[in-house]
Short mmCIF file of C-alpha atoms in Angstrom, two decimals:
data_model
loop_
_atom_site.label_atom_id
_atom_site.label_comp_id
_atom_site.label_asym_id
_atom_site.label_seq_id
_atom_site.Cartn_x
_atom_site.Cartn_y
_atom_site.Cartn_z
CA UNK A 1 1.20 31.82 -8.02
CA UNK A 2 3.32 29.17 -6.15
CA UNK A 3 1.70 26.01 -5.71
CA UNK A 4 3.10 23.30 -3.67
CA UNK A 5 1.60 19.88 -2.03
CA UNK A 6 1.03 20.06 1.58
CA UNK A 7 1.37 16.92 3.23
CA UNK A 8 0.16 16.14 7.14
CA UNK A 9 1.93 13.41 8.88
CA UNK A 10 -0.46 10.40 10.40
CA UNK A 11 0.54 7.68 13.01
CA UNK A 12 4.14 8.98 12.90
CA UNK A 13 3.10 11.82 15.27
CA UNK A 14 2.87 9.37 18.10
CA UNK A 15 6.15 7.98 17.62
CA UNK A 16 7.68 9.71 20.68
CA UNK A 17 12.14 9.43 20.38
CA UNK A 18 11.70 7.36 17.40
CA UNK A 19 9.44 9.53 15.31
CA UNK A 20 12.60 11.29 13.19
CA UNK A 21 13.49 7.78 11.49
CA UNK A 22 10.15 7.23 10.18
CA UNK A 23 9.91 11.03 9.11
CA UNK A 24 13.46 10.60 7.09
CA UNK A 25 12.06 7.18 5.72
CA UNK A 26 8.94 9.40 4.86
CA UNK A 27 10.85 11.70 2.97
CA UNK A 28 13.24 8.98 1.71
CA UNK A 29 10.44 7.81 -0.25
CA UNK A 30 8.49 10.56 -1.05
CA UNK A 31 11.78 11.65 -3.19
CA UNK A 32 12.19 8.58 -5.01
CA UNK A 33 8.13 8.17 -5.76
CA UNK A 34 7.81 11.72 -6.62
CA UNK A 35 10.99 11.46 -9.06
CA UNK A 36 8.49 10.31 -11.49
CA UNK A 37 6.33 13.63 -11.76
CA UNK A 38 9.20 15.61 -12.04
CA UNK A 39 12.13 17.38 -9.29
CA UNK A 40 10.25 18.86 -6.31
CA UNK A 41 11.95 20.26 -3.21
CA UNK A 42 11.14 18.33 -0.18
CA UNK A 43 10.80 19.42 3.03
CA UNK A 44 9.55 18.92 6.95
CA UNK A 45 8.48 21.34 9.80
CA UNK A 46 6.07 21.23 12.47
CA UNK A 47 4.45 18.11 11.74
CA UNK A 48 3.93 19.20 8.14
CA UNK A 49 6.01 18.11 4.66
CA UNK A 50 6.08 20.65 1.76
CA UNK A 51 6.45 19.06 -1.61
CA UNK A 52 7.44 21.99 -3.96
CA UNK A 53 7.77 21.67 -7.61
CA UNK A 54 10.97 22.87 -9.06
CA UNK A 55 10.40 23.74 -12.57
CA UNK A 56 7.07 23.99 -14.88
CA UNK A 57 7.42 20.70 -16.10
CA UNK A 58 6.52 18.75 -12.99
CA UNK A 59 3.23 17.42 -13.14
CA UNK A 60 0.88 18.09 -10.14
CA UNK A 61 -1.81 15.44 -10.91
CA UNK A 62 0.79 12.74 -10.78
CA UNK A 63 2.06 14.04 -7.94
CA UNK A 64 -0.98 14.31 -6.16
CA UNK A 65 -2.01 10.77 -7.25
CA UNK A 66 1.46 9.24 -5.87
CA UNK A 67 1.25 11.11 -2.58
CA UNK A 68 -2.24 9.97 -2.16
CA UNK A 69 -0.93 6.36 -2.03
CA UNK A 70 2.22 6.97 0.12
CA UNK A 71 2.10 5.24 3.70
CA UNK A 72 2.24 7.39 6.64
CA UNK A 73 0.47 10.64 5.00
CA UNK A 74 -3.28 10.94 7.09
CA UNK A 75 -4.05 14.00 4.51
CA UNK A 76 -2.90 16.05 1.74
CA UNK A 77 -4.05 18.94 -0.27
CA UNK A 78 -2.75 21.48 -3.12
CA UNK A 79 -1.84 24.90 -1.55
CA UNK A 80 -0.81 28.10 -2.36
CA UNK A 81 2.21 29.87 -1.33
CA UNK A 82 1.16 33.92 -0.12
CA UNK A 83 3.23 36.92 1.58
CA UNK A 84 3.20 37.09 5.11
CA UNK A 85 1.07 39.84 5.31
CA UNK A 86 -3.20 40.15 5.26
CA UNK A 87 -3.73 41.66 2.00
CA UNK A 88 -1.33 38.98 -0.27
CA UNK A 89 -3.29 36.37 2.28
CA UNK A 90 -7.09 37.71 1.08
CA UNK A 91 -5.82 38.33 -2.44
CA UNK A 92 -4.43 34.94 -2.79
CA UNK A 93 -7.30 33.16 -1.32
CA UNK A 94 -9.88 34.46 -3.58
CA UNK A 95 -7.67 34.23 -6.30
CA UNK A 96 -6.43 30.78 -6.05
CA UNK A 97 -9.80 28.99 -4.87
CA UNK A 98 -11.76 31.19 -7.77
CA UNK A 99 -13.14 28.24 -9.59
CA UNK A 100 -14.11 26.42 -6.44
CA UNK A 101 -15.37 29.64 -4.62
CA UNK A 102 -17.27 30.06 -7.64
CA UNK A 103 -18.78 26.84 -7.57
CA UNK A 104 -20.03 27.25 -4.36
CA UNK A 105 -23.20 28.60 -2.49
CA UNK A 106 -21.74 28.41 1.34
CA UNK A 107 -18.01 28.89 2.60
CA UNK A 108 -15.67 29.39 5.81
CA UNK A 109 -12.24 29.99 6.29
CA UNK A 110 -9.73 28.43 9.30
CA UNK A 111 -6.85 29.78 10.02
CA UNK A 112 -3.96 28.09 11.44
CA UNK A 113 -1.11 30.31 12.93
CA UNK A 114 1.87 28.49 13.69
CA UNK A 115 4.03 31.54 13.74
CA UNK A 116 3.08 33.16 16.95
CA UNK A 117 4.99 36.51 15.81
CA UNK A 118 2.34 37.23 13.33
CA UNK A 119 0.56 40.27 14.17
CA UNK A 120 -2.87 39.33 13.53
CA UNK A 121 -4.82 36.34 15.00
CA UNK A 122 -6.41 33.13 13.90
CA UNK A 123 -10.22 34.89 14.41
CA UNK A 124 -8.73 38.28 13.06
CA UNK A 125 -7.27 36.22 9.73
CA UNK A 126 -10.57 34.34 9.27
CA UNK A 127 -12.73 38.01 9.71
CA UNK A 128 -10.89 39.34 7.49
CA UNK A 129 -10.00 36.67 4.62
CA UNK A 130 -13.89 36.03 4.79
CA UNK A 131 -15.15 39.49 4.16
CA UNK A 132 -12.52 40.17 1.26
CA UNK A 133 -13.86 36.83 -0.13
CA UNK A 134 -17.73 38.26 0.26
CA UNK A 135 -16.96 41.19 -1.58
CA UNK A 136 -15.18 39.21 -4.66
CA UNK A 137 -18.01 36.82 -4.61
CA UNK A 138 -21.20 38.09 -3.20
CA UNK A 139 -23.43 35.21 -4.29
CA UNK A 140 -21.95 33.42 -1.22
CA UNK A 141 -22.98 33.21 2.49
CA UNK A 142 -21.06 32.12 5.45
CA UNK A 143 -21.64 28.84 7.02
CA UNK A 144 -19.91 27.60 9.80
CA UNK A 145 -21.29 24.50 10.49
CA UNK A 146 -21.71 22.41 7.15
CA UNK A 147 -19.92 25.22 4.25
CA UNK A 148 -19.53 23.96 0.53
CA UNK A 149 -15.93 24.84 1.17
CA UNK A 150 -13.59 25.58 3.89
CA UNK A 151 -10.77 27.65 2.89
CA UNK A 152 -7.67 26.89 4.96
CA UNK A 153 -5.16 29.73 5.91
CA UNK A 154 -1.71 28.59 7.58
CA UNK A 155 0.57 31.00 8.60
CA UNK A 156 4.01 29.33 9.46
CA UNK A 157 7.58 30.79 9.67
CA UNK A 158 8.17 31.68 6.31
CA UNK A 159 5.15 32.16 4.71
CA UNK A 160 1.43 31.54 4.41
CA UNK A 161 -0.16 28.22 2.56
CA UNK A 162 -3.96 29.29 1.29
CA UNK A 163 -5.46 25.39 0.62
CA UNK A 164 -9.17 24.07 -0.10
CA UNK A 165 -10.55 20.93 1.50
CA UNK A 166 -7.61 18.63 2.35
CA UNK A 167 -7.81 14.72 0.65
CA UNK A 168 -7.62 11.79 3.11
CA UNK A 169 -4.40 10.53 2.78
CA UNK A 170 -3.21 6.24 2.70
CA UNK A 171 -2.84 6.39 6.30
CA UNK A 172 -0.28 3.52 8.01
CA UNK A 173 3.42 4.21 8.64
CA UNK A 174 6.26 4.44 5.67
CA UNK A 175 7.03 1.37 3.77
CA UNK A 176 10.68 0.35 5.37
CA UNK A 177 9.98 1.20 9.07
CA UNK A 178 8.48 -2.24 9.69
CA UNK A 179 11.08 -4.73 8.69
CA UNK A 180 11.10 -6.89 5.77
CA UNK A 181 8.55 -10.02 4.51
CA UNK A 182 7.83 -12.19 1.42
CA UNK A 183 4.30 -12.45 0.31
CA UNK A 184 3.41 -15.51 -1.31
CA UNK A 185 1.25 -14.38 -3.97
CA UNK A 186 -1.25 -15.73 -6.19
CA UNK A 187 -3.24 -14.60 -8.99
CA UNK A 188 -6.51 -14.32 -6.87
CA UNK A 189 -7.88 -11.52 -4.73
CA UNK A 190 -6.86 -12.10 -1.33
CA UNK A 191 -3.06 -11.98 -1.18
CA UNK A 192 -2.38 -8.90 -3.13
CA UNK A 193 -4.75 -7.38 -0.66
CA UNK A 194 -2.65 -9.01 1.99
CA UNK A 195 0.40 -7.60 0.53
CA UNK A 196 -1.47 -3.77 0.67
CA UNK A 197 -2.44 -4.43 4.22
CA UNK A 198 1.82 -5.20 5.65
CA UNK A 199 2.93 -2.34 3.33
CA UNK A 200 0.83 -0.04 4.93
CA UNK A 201 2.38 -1.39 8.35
CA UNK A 202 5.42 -0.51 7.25
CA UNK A 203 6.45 -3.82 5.71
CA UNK A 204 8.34 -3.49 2.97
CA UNK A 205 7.69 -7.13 0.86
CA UNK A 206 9.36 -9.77 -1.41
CA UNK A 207 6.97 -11.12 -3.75
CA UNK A 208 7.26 -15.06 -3.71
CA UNK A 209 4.66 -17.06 -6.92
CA UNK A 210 4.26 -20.51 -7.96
CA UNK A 211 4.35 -21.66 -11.53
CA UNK A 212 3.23 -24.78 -12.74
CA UNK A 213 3.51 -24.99 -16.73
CA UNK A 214 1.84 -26.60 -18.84
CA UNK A 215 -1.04 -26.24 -16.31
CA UNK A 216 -1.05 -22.51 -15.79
CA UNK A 217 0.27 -20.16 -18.77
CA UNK A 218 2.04 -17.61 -19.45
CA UNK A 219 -0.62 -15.28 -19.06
CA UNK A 220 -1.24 -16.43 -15.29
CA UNK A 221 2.27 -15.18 -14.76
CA UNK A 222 1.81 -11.98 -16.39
CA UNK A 223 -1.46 -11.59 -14.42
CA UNK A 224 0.59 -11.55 -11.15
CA UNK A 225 3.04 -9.28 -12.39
CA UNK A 226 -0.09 -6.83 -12.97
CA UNK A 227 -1.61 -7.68 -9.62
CA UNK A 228 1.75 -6.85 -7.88
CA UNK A 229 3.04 -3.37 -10.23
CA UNK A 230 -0.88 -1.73 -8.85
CA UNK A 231 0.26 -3.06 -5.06
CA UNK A 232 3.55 -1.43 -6.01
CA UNK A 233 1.75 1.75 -5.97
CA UNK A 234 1.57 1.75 -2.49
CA UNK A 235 4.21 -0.58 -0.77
CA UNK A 236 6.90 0.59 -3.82
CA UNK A 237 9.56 -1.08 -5.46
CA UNK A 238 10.07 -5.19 -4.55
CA UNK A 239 11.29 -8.29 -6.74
CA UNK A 240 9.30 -11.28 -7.62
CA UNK A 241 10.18 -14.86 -7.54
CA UNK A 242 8.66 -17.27 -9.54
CA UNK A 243 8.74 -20.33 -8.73
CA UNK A 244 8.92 -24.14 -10.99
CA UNK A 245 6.21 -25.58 -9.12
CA UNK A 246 5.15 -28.58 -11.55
CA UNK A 247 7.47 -31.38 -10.54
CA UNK A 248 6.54 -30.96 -6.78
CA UNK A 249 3.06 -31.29 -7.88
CA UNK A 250 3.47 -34.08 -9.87
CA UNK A 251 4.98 -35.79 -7.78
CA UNK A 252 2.51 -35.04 -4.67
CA UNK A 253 -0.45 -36.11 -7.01
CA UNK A 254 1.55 -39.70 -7.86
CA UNK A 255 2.96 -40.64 -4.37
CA UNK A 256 0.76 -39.00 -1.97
CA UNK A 257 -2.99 -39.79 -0.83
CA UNK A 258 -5.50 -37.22 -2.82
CA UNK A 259 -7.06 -36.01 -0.01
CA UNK A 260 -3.61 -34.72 1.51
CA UNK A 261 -2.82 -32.85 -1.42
CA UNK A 262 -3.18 -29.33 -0.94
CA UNK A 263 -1.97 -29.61 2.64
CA UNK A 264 1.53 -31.02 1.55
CA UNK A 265 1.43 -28.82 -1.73
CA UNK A 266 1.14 -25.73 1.36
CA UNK A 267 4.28 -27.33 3.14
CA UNK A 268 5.94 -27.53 0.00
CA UNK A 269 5.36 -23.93 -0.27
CA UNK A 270 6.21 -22.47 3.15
CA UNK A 271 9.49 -24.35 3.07
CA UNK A 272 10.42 -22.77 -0.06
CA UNK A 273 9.26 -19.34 0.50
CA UNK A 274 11.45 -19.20 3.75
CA UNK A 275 14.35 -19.97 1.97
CA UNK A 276 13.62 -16.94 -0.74
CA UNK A 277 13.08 -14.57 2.36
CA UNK A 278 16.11 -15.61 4.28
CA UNK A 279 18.05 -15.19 1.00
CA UNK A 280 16.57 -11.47 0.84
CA UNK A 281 16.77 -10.86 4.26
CA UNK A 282 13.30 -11.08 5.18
CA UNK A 283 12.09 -11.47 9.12
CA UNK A 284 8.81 -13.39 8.16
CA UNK A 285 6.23 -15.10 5.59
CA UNK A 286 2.99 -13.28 4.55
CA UNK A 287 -0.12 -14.85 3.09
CA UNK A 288 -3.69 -14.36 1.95
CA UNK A 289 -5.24 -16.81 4.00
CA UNK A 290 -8.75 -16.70 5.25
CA UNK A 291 -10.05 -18.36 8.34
CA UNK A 292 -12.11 -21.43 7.08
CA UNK A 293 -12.24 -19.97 3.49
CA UNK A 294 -11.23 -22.99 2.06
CA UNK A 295 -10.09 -26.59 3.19
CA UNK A 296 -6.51 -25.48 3.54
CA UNK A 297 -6.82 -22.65 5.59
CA UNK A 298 -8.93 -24.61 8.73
CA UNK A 299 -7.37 -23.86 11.72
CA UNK A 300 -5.63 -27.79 11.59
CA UNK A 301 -4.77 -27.23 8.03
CA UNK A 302 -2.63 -24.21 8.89
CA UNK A 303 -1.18 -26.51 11.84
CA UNK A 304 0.09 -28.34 9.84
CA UNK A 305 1.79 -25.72 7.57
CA UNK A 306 2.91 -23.18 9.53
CA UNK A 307 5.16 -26.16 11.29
CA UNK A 308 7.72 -26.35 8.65
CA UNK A 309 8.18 -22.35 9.00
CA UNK A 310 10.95 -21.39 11.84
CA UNK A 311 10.04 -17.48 11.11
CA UNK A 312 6.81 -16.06 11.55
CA UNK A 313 4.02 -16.37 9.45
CA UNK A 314 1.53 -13.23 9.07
CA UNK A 315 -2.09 -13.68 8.02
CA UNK A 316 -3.66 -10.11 7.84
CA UNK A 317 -6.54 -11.51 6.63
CA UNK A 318 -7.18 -13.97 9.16
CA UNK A 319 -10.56 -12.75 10.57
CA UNK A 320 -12.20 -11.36 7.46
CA UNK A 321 -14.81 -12.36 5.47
CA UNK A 322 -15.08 -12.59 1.29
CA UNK A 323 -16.90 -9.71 1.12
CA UNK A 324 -14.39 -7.45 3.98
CA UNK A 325 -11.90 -8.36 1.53
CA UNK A 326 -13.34 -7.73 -1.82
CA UNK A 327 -14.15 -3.62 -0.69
CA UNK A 328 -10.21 -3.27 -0.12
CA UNK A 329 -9.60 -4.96 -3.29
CA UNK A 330 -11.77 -2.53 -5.00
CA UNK A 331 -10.95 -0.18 -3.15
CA UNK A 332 -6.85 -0.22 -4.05
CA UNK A 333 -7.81 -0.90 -7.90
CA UNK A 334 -6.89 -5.10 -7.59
CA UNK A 335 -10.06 -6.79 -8.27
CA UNK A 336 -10.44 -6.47 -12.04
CA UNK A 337 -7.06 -8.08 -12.30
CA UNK A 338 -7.75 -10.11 -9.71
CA UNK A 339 -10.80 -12.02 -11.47
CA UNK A 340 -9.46 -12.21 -14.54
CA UNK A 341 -9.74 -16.27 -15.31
CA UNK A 342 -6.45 -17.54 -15.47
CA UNK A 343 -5.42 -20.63 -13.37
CA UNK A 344 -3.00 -20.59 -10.76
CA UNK A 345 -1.02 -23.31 -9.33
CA UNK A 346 -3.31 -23.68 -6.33
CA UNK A 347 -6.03 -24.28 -7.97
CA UNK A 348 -3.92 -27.68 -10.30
CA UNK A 349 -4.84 -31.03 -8.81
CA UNK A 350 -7.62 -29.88 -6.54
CA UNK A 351 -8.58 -33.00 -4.41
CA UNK A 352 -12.32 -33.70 -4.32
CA UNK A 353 -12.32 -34.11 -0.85
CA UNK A 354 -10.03 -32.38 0.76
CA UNK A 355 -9.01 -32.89 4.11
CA UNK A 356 -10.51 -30.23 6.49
CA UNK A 357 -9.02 -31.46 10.11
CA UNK A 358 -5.32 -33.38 9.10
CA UNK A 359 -3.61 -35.09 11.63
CA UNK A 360 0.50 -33.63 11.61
CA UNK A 361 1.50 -37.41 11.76
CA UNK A 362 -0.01 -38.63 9.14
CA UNK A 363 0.60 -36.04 6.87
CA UNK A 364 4.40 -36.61 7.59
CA UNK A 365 3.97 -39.99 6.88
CA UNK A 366 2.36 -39.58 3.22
CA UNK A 367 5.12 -36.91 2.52
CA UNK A 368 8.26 -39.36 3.76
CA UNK A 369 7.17 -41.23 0.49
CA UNK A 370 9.09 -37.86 -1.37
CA UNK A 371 12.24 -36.65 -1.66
CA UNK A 372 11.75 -33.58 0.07
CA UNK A 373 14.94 -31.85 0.20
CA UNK A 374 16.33 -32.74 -3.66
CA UNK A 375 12.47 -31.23 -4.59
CA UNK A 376 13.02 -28.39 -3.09
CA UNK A 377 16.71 -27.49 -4.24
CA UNK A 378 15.49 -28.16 -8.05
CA UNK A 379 12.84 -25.54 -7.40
CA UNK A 380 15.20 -23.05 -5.85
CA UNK A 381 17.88 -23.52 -8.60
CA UNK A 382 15.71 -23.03 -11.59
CA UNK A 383 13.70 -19.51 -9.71
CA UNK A 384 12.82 -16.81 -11.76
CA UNK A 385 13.83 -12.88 -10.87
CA UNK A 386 11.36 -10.24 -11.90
CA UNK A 387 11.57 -6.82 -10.72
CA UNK A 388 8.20 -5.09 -10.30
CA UNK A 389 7.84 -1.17 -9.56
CA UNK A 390 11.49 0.07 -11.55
CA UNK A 391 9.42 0.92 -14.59
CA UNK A 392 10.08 -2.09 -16.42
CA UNK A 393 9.63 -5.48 -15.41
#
């Protein structure tokens, strides 16, 4: 038997004149994902991809696994090629779905009939497919309303797909149909869930992190690198920069009042990770911030940061709460990593009383006592390149 991946387009339907670049950047990356379980032939009709395996060696698990992480897929399933014709149809269904029909008390079948020139229709397919099933497997009964399975018959134009239940797919549009962004990324559990959320708007991300040895390690790094190759899964291939983040610290913590810290720290921060996105041609900034989560992110605090930035600044997470936030963490396989207790830079010289409401003026003031411009070059000349998603980092 023929087995293939059946693949049902999402959001992309509604596209209207523009919906054949997102189905080519679909299929664009479906090919390059799906080079990893092996050479399948890809193709589109009638709202519908086939992903067909070209050899034995391709592996069908993987496949499944990357498909079910793919942006702008609302479902999926493993089907069966069959013969136009009723009896390969019933024979292939019962065949096929054995171990599930088997399995089961209760079943239905659909049938979908895209080819209009087929002689039988959708009821006559389903009659028929459902009493050759009842006489291979006679412990089961029909149910219409609630069945233990639902076995799918689609008839297109060059032959017929026999499926079980289809798997909910990653939903959002493909990764590269909604510009380009740097994430500033940490080691904790909101921004690589903010990174998920733009990929799966089509965003397809630079990954921008702060370094500050001797106070965060090696291991910190490393922990970002893991946090971003299980985002990868989903938004694909992007480069990391890490940035030298201890001078600018240093030098905040010596010249600057405490209690301004993290607010000029965050300015620091914005400035640089505009330049890395301008160099990488990148439209806006993208962070993990929180509404109120913390002192920074008060609706002043961010004020006062965003005004550095000339491009826009995302916030995905903007209106969520801890817990919102921790079921898509979960959910997309980042909050192991994500708790693991390694320090990040944010997290180095943490005032005791941070500053919840800053006023823009005197913030400027406390940071004209710093050399903003030669700090920022020395971090910029000394980044760090790591490529996350190309197998090896």
């Amino acid at each position: 038997m023929e087995e293939i991946i059946l693949i049902k387009l999402g959001e992309i339907v509604l596209k209207g004149l523009n919906r054949r670049s997102f189905e080519d950047t679909l299929i664009k990356n479906l090919r390059n994902r799906l080079s990893k379980a092996g050479k399948f032939n890809i193709k589109i009709a009638q709202s519908t991809i086939t992903a067909e395996p070209q050899d034995a060696e391709c592996d069908m698990e993987l496949a499944c696994e990357i498909v079910g992480k793919t942006f702008g897929i609302a479902a999926y399933s493993r089907a069966c090629k069959a013969e136009k014709n009723i009896g390969d149809i019933q024979r292939t269904a019962a065949e096929y779905l054995a171990q599930e029909l088997e399995d089961a008390e209760s079943f239905k079948v659909e049938a979908k009939r895209s080819d209009k020139k087929f002689e039988l229709k959708s009821p006559q397919i389903c009659e028929l497919t459902g009493g050759y099933i009842l006489e291979k497997y006679p412990h089961l009964r029909v149910d219409v309303r609630k069945p233990d399975i639902t076995v799918t018959v689609e008839v297109r134009d060059f032959c017929a797909y026999i499926r079980g239940e289809a798997i909910k797919g990653a939903g959002g549009i493909p990764v590269g149909t909604g510009g380009k962004a740097a994430i500033l990324i940490s080691g904790g559990i909101d921004s690589p869930v903010a990174a998920y959320t733009m990929a799966k708007r089509g965003v397809e991300l630079t990954a921008v992190h702060f370094a500050s040895p001797p106070y965060t390690s090696q291991r910190a790094e490393e922990k970002v690198c893991r946090l971003l190759e299980i985002v990868s899964g989903y938004a694909g291939r992007m480069n990391m920069y890490t940035v030298p983040f201890t001078e600018i610290q240093e030098q905040i913590k010596e010249k600057c009042p405490e209690e301004l810290f993290t607010i000029i720290m965050r300015r620091f921060m914005m400035r640089i990770s505009e330049r890395i996105a301008r160099e990488n041609d990148c439209s806006a900034l993208i962070t993990g911030e929180s509404l109120g989560q913390v002192a920074s992110q008060t609706i002043k605090a961010i004020g006062c940061t965003d005004i550095v930035c000339d491009m826009p600044v995302f916030r995905p997470l903007i209106g969520m709460d801890k817990d919102e936030i921790v079921v898509i963490s979960r959910k997309i396989g980042t909050f192991e990593t994500s708790i693991e207790p390694y320090e990040d830079c944010c997290t180095v010289f943490t005032p005791k009383h941070p500053r919840t409401k800053p006023v823009l003026k005197y913030v400027e003031q406390a940071e004209n006592e710093l050399d903003c411009e030669a700090l920022t070059e020395r971090a910029l000349e000394n980044l760090k390149l790591t490529r996350i998603g190309f197998g090896e980092n």
